[in-house]
Short mmCIF file of C-alpha atoms and ligand atoms in Angstrom, two decimals:
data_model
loop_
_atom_site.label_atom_id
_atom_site.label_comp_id
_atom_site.label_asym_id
_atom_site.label_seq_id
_atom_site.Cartn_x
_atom_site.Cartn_y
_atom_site.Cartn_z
CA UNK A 32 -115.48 -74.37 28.00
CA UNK A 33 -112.80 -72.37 29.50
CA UNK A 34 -112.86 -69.11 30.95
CA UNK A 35 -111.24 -65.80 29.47
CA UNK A 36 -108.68 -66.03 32.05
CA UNK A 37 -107.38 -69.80 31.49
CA UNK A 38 -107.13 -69.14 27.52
CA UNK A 39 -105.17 -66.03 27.85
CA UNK A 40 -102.71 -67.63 30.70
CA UNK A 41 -102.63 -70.20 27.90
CA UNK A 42 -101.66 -68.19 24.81
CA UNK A 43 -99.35 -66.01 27.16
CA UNK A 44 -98.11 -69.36 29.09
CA UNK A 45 -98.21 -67.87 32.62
CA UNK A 46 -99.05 -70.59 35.49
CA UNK A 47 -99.32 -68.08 38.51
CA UNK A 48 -102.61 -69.06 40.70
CA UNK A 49 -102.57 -65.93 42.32
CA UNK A 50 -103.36 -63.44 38.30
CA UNK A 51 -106.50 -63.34 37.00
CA UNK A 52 -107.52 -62.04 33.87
CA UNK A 53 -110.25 -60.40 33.12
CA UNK A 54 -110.37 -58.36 30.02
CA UNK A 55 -108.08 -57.56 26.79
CA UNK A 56 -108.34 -55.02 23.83
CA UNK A 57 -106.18 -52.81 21.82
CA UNK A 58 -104.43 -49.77 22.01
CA UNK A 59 -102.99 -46.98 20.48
CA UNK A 60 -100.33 -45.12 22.24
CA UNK A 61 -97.41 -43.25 20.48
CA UNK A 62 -98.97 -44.63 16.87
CA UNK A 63 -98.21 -47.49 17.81
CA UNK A 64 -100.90 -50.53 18.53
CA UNK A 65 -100.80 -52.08 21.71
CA UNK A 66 -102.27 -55.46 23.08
CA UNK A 67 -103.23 -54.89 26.55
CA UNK A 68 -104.37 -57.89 28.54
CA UNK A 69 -105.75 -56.89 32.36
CA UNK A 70 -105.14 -58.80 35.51
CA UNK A 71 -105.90 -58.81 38.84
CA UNK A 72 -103.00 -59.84 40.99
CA UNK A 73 -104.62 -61.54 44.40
CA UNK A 74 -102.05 -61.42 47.77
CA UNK A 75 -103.63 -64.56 49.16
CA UNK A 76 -102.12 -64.15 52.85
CA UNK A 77 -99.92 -61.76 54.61
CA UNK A 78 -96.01 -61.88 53.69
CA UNK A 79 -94.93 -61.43 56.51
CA UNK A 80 -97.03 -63.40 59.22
CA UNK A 81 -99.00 -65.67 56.78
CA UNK A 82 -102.36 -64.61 58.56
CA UNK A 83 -105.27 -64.97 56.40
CA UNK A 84 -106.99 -61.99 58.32
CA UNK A 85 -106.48 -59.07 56.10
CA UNK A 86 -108.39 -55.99 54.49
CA UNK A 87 -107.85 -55.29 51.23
CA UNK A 88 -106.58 -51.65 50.98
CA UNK A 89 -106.61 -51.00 47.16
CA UNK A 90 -104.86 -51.57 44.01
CA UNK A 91 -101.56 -50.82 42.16
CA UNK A 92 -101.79 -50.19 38.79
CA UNK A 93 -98.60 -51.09 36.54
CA UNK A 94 -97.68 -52.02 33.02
CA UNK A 95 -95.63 -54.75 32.76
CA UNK A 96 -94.25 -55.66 28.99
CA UNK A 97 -94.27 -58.98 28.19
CA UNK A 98 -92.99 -61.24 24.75
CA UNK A 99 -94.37 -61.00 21.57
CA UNK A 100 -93.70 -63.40 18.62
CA UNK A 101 -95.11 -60.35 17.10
CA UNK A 102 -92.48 -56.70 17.72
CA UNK A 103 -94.60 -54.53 15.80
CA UNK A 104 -97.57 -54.83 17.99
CA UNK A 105 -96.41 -55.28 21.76
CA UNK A 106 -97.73 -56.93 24.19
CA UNK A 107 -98.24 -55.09 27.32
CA UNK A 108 -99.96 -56.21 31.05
CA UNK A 109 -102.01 -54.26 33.10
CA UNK A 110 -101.85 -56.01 36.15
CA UNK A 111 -103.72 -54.34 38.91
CA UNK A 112 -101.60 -55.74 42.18
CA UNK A 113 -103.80 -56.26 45.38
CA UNK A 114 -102.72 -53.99 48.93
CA UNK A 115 -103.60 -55.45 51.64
CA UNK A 116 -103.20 -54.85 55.62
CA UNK A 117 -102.92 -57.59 57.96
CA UNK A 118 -105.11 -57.72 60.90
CA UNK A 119 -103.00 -59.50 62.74
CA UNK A 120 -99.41 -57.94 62.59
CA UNK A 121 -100.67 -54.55 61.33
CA UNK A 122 -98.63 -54.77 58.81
CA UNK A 123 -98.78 -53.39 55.11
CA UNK A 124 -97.86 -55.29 51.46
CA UNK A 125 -98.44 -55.52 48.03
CA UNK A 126 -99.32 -58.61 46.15
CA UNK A 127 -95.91 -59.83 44.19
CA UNK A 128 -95.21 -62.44 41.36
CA UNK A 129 -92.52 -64.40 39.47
CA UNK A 130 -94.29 -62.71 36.17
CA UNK A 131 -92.11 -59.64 36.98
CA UNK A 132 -90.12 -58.31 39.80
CA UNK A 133 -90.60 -55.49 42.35
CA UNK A 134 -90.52 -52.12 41.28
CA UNK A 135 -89.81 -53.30 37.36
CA UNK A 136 -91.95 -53.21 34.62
CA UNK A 137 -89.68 -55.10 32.25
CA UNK A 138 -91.46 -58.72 32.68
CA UNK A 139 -88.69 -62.14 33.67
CA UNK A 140 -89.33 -64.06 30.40
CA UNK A 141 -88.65 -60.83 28.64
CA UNK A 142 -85.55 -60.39 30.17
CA UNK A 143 -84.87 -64.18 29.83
CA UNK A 144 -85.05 -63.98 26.45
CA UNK A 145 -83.21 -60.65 26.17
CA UNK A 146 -80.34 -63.23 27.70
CA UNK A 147 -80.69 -65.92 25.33
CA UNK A 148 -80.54 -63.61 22.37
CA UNK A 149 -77.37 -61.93 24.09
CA UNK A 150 -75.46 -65.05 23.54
CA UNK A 151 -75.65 -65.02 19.62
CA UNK A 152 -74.02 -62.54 17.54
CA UNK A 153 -76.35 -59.66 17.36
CA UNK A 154 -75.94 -56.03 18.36
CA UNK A 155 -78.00 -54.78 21.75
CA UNK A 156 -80.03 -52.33 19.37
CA UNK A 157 -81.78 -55.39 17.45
CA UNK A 158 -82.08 -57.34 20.44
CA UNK A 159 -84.03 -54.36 22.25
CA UNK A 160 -86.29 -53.58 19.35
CA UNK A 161 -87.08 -57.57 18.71
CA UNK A 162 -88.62 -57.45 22.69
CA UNK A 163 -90.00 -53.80 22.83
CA UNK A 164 -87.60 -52.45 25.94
CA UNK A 165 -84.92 -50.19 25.50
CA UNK A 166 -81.01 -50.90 24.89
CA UNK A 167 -80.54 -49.38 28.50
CA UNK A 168 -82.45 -52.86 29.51
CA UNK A 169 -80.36 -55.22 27.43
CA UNK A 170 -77.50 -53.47 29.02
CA UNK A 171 -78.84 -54.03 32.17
CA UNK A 172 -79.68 -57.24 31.94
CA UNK A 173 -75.99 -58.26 30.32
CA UNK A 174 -74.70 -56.53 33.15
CA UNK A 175 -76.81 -58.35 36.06
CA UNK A 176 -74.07 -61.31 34.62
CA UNK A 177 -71.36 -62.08 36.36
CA UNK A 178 -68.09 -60.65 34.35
CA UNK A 179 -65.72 -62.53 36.51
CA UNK A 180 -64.26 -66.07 34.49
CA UNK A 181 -62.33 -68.00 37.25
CA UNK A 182 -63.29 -67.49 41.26
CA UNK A 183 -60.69 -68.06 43.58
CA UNK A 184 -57.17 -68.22 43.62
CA UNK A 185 -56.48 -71.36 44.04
CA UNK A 186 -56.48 -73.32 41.25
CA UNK A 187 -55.30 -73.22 37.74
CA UNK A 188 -55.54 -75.49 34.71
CA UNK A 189 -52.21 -77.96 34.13
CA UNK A 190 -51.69 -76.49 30.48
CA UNK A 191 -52.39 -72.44 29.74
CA UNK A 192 -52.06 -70.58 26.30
CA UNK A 193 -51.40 -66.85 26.92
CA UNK A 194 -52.18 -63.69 24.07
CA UNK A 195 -53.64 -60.48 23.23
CA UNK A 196 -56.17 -58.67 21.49
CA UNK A 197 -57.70 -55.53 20.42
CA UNK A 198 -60.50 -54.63 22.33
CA UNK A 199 -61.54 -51.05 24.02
CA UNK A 200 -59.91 -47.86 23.08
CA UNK A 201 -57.73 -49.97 20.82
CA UNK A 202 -55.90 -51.16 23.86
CA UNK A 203 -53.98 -54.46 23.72
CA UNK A 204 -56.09 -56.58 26.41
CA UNK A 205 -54.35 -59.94 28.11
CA UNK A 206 -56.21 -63.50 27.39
CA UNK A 207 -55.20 -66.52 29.36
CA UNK A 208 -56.72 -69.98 28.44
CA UNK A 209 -57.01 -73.78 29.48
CA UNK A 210 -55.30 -75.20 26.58
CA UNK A 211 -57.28 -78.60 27.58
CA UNK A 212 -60.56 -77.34 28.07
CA UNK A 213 -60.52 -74.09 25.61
CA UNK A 214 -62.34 -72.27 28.12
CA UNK A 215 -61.06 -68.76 29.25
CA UNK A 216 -58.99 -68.76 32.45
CA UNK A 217 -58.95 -64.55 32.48
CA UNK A 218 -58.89 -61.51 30.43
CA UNK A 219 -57.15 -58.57 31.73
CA UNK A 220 -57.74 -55.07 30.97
CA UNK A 221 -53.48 -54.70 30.45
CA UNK A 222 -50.96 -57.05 29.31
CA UNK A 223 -48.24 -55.10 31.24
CA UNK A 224 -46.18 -56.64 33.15
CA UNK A 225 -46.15 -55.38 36.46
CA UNK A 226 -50.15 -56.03 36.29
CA UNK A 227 -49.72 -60.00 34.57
CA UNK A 228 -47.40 -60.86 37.73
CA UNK A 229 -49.63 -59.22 40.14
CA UNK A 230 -52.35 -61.11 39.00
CA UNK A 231 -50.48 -64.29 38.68
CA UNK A 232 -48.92 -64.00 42.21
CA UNK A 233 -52.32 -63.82 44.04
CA UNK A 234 -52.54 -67.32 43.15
CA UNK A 235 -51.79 -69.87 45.72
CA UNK A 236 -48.06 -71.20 45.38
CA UNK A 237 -49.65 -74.72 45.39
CA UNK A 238 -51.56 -73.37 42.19
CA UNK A 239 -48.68 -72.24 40.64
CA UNK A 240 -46.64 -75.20 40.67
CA UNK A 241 -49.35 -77.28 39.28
CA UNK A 242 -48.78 -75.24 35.83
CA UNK A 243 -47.01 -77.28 33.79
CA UNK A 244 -46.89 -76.04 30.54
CA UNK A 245 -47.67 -72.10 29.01
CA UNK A 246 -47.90 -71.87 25.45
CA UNK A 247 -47.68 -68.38 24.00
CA UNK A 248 -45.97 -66.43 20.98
CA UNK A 249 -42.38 -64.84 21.00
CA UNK A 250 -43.82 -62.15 23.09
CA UNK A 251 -40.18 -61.46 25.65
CA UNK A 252 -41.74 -60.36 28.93
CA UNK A 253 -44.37 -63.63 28.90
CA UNK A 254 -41.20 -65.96 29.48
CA UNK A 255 -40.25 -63.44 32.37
CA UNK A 256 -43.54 -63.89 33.86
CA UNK A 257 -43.86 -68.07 33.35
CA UNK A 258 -40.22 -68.24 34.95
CA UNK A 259 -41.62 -65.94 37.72
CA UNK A 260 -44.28 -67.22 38.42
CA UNK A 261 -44.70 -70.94 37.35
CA UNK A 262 -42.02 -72.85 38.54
CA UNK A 263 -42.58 -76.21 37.21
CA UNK A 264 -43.85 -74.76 33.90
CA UNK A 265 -41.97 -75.48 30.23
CA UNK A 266 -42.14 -72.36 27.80
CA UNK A 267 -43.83 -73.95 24.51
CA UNK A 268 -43.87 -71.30 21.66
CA UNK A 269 -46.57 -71.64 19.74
CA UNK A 270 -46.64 -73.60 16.48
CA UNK A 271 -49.03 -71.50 15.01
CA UNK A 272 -46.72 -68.17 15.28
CA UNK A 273 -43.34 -70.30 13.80
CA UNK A 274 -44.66 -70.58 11.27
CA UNK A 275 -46.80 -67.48 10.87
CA UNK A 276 -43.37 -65.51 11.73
CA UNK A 277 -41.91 -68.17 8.83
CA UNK A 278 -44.31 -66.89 5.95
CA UNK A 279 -44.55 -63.47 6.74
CA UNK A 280 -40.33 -63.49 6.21
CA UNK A 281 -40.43 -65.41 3.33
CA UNK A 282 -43.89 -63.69 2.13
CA UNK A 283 -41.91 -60.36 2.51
CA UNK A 284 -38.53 -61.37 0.80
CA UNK A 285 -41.10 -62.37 -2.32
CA UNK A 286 -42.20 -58.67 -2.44
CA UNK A 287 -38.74 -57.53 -2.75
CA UNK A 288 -37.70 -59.61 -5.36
CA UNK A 289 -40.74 -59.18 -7.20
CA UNK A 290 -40.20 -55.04 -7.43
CA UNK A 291 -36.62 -55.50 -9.07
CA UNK A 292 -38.69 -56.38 -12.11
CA UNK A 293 -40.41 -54.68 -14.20
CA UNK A 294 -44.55 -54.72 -13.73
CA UNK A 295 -45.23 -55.91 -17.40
CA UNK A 296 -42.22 -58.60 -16.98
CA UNK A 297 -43.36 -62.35 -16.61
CA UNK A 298 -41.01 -62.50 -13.51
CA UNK A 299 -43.24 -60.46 -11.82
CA UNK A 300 -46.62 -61.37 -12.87
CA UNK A 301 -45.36 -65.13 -11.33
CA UNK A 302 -44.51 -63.46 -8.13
CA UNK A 303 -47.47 -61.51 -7.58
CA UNK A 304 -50.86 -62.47 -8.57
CA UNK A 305 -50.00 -66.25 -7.39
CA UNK A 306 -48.71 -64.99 -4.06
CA UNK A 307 -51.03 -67.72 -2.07
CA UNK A 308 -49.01 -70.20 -3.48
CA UNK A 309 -45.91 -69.62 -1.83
CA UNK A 310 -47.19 -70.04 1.43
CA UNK A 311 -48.87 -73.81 1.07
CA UNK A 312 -47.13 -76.56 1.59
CA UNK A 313 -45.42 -78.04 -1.54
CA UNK A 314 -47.27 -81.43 -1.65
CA UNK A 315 -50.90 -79.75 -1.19
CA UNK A 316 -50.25 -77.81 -4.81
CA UNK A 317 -51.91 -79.05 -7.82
CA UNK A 318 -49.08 -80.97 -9.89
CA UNK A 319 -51.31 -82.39 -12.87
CA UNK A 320 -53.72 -79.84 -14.35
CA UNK A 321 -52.39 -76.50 -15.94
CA UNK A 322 -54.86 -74.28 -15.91
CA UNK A 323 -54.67 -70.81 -18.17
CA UNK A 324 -54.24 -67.43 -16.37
CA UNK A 325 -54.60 -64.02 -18.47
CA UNK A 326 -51.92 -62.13 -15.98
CA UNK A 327 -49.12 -64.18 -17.17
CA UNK A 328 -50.89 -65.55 -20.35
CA UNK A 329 -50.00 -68.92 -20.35
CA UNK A 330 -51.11 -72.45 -19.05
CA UNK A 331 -49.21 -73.78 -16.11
CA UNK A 332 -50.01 -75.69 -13.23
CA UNK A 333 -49.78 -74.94 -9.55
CA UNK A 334 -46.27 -76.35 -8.97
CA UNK A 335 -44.87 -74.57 -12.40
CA UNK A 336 -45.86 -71.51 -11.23
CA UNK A 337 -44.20 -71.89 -8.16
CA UNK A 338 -40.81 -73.28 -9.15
CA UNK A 339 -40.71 -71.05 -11.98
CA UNK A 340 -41.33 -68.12 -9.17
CA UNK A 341 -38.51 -68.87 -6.93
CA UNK A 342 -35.86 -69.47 -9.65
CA UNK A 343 -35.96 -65.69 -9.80
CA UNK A 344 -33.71 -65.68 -6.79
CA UNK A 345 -31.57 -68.08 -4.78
CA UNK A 346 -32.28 -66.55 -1.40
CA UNK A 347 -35.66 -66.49 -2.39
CA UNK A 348 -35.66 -70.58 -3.32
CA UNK A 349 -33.40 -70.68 -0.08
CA UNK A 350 -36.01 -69.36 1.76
CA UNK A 351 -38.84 -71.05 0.48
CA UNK A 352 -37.16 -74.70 1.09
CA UNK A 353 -36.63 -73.60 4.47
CA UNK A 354 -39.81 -73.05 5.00
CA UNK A 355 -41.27 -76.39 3.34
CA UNK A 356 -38.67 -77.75 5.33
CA UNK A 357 -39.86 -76.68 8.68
CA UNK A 358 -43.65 -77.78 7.60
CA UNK A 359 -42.40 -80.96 7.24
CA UNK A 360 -40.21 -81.49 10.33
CA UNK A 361 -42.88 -79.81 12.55
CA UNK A 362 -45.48 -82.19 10.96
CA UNK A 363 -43.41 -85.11 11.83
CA UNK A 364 -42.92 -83.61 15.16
CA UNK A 365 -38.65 -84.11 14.13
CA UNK A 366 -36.82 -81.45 16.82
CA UNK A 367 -33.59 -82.69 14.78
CA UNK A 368 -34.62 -81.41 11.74
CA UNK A 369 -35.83 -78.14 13.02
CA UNK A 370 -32.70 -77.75 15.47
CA UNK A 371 -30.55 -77.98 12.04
CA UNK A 372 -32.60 -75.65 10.14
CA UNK A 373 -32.32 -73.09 12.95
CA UNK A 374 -28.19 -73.26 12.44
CA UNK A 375 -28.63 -73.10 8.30
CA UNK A 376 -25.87 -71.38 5.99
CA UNK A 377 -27.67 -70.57 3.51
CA UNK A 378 -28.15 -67.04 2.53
CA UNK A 379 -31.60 -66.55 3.52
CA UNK A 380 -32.74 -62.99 2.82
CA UNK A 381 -32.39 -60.54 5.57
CA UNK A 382 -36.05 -60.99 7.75
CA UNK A 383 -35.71 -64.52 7.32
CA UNK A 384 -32.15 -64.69 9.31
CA UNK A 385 -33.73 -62.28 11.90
CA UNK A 386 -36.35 -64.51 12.65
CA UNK A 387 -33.92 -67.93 12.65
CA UNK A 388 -31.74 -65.38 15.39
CA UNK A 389 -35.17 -65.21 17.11
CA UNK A 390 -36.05 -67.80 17.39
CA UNK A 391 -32.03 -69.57 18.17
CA UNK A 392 -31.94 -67.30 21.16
CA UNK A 393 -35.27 -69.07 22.62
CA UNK A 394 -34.40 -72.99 21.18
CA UNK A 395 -35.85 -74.78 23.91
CA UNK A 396 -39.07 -72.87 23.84
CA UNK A 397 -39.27 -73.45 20.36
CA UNK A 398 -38.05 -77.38 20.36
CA UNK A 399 -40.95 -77.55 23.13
CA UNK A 400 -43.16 -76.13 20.80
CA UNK A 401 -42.08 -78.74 17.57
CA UNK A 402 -42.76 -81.39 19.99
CA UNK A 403 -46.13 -80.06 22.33
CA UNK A 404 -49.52 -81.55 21.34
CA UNK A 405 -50.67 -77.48 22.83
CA UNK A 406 -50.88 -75.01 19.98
CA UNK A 407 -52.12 -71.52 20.46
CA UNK A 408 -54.36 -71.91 17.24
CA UNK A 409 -57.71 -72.41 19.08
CA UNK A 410 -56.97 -69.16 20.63
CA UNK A 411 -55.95 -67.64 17.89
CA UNK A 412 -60.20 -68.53 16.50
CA UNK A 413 -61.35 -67.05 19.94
CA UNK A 414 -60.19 -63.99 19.29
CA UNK A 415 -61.40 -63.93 15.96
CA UNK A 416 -64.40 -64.78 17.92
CA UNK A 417 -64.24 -61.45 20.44
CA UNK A 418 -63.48 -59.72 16.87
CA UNK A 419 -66.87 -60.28 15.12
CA UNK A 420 -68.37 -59.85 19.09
CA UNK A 421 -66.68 -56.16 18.65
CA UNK A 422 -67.39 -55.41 15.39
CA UNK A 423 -71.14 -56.49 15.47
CA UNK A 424 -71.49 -53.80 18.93
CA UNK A 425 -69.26 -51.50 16.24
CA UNK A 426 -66.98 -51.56 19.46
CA UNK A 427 -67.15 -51.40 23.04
CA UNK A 428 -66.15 -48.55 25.27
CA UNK A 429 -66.73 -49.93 28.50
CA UNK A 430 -64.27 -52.92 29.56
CA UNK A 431 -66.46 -54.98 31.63
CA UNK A 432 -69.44 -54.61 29.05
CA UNK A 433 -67.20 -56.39 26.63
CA UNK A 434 -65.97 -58.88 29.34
CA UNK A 435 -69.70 -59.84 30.22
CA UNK A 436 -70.60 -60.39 26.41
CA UNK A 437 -67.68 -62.39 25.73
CA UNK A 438 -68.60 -64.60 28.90
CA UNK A 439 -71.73 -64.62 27.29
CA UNK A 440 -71.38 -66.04 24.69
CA UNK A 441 -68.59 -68.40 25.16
CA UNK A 442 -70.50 -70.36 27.67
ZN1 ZN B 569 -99.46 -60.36 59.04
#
């Protein structure tokens, strides 16, 4: 038969020798119901000199709070820590465990799991009423993580992706990552410039010149700051934003020739409930099976819809071959292709030529980009990533709070 003390270090699952408990009952305190289990924490031998000749001077009392499966009715542990004073080195201490460290009451598997729920997507509020301590705690505890992603300046990955998000005080914030890996390489509070090559040029030259590719969008100052700082590096735009910046012109050019018609025309119905349509690639659209739609009353299929849509307008059908066009050639990878569509005649719409003049004055990053196997659209999901991390905290006002969590939870 076992004692009260082995089936409570049992049910709680605590294997320090040195706690022995002795008694447990409820209570109330604040309306709210308590378990209280009581220990005795022994010192078995001085600290210090590891005599065995002591006296026993007393007892500390503490609470320490401890997990529950259970958060309406907490779990707390009165453990009763032994003084002692050794005869030997005259010398005073208190009894100490791994349950909980010094002077906290907060016990180590609550804060442990205080971690592990830190790492999913919930807000520090839930997390601190699930394990009975306060959000001050959870903060704590996120903050006795390091914030810090890369130690050292003296290495950096082969291939990097650089952007931005939206983080504190609506501030554009700077990420850098391994496009091999996908793991984060740094987030800076700025994306200025002066602060991007001050960070960069703390790095060991050696470091530097092993960086041989940075993907990134048409952002100007980033190629300033690869060509600054990474000699050996090629300047890959990103896949992902050609054609982003490629639909939002065309996408844009669609609006405007769909408000030179009237609202009840059928003109306009086909170039605005449908709008999706323009923007997937011509082969993906449903060619076979009409299907009826009450805005335009009639029964048409996918591919009707959208040839019927861009007859409207030439520079709208100009623009949405061009785009096709470029799905294609970047598919097959085809820097040809792309390098003639760059230096097309056609009249285009007025966005769309601005962003073929973009993106002519930076060809090579661009080719690089047709032909890279790096994309920037796995960055592109982390920050969507440090969105929902920001919206479930409904935002973060302190910098390195955010940094922690995001380190977090990536890892
Ligand atoms: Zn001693």
């Amino acid at each position: 038969m076992s004692s009260i003390n082995d089936c409570i270090k049992f049910d709680l699952d605590i294997k320090d020798k040195n706690i022995f408990f002795y008694d447990n009952f409820y209570k109330f305190f604040n309306g709210v119901q308590y378990k209280v289990y009581e220990a005795l924490l022994k010192q078995p031998a001085c600290p210090f000199c590891g005599s065995l000749n002591f006296i026993k001077t007393g007892r500390l009392k503490t609470h320490v709070r401890y997990i529950t499966a259970d958060a309406s009715r907490p779990i707390v542990i009165r453990l009763f820590k032994q003084r002692i004073l050794c005869r030997d080195c005259q010398r005073r201490s208190i009894a100490q465990s791994d349950l909980v460290d010094k002077h906290c009451c907060i016990s180590n598997a609550s804060k442990r799991k205080v971690l592990s729920a830190l790492t999913e997507d919930r807000s520090m509020t839930s997390i601190a009423r699930e394990n009975n301590v306060s959000v001050n705690t959870v903060q704590r505890v996120l903050a006795s993580c390091s914030h810090r992603f890369l130690d050292g300046y003296d290495y950096l990955p082969e291939y990097l992706a650089f952007d931005e998000f939206k983080g504190v005080d609506r501030t554009l914030h700077f990420i850098c990552l391994d496009a091999d890996s996908h793991t984060v390489v740094q987030i800076l509070r700025t994306r200025y410039k002066s602060v991007l090559l001050k960070y960069f040029g703390k790095f060991s030259s050696q470091a530097r010149m092993a960086v041989k590719t940075v993907s990134m969008d048409l952002n100007f100052y980033y190629q300033d700051i690869v060509r600054a700082c990474f000699p050996n590096a090629r300047i890959v735009i990103d896949r992902f934003h050609i054609v982003q910046m490629l639909a939002r012109s065309l996408n844009s050019l669609r609006v405007q020739v769909m408000k030179q018609y009237e609202k009840s025309s059928r003109e306009y119905k086909l170039l605005k409930s449908p709008w999706k349509l323009y923007l997937k690639k011509f082969r993906d659209l449903e060619k076979l099976h009409p299907v009826y739609n009450w805005h335009y009353k009639d029964c048409l299929t996918q591919e009707q819809i959208v040839m019927e849509g861009i007859a409207c307008n030439e520079e709208l059908e100009n623009s949405y071959n061009l785009l096709q066009d470029f799905f294609e050639a970047i598919d097959n990878h085809d820097t040809a292709k792309v390098e003639e569509l760059l230096y097309s005649k056609l009249p285009v719409g007025n966005l769309m030529h601005k962003t073929l003049l973009t993106f002519r004055r930076n060809k090579a990053a661009v080719l690089n980009g047709i032909t890279s196997t790096y994309s920037n659209g796995y960055l592109e999901g982390f920050n969507r990533k440090i969105k929902q991390i920001e919206r479930t905290a409904y935002g973060y006002s302190n910098f390195i709070s955010l940094l922690t969590r995001i380190r977090v939870s990536v890892i």
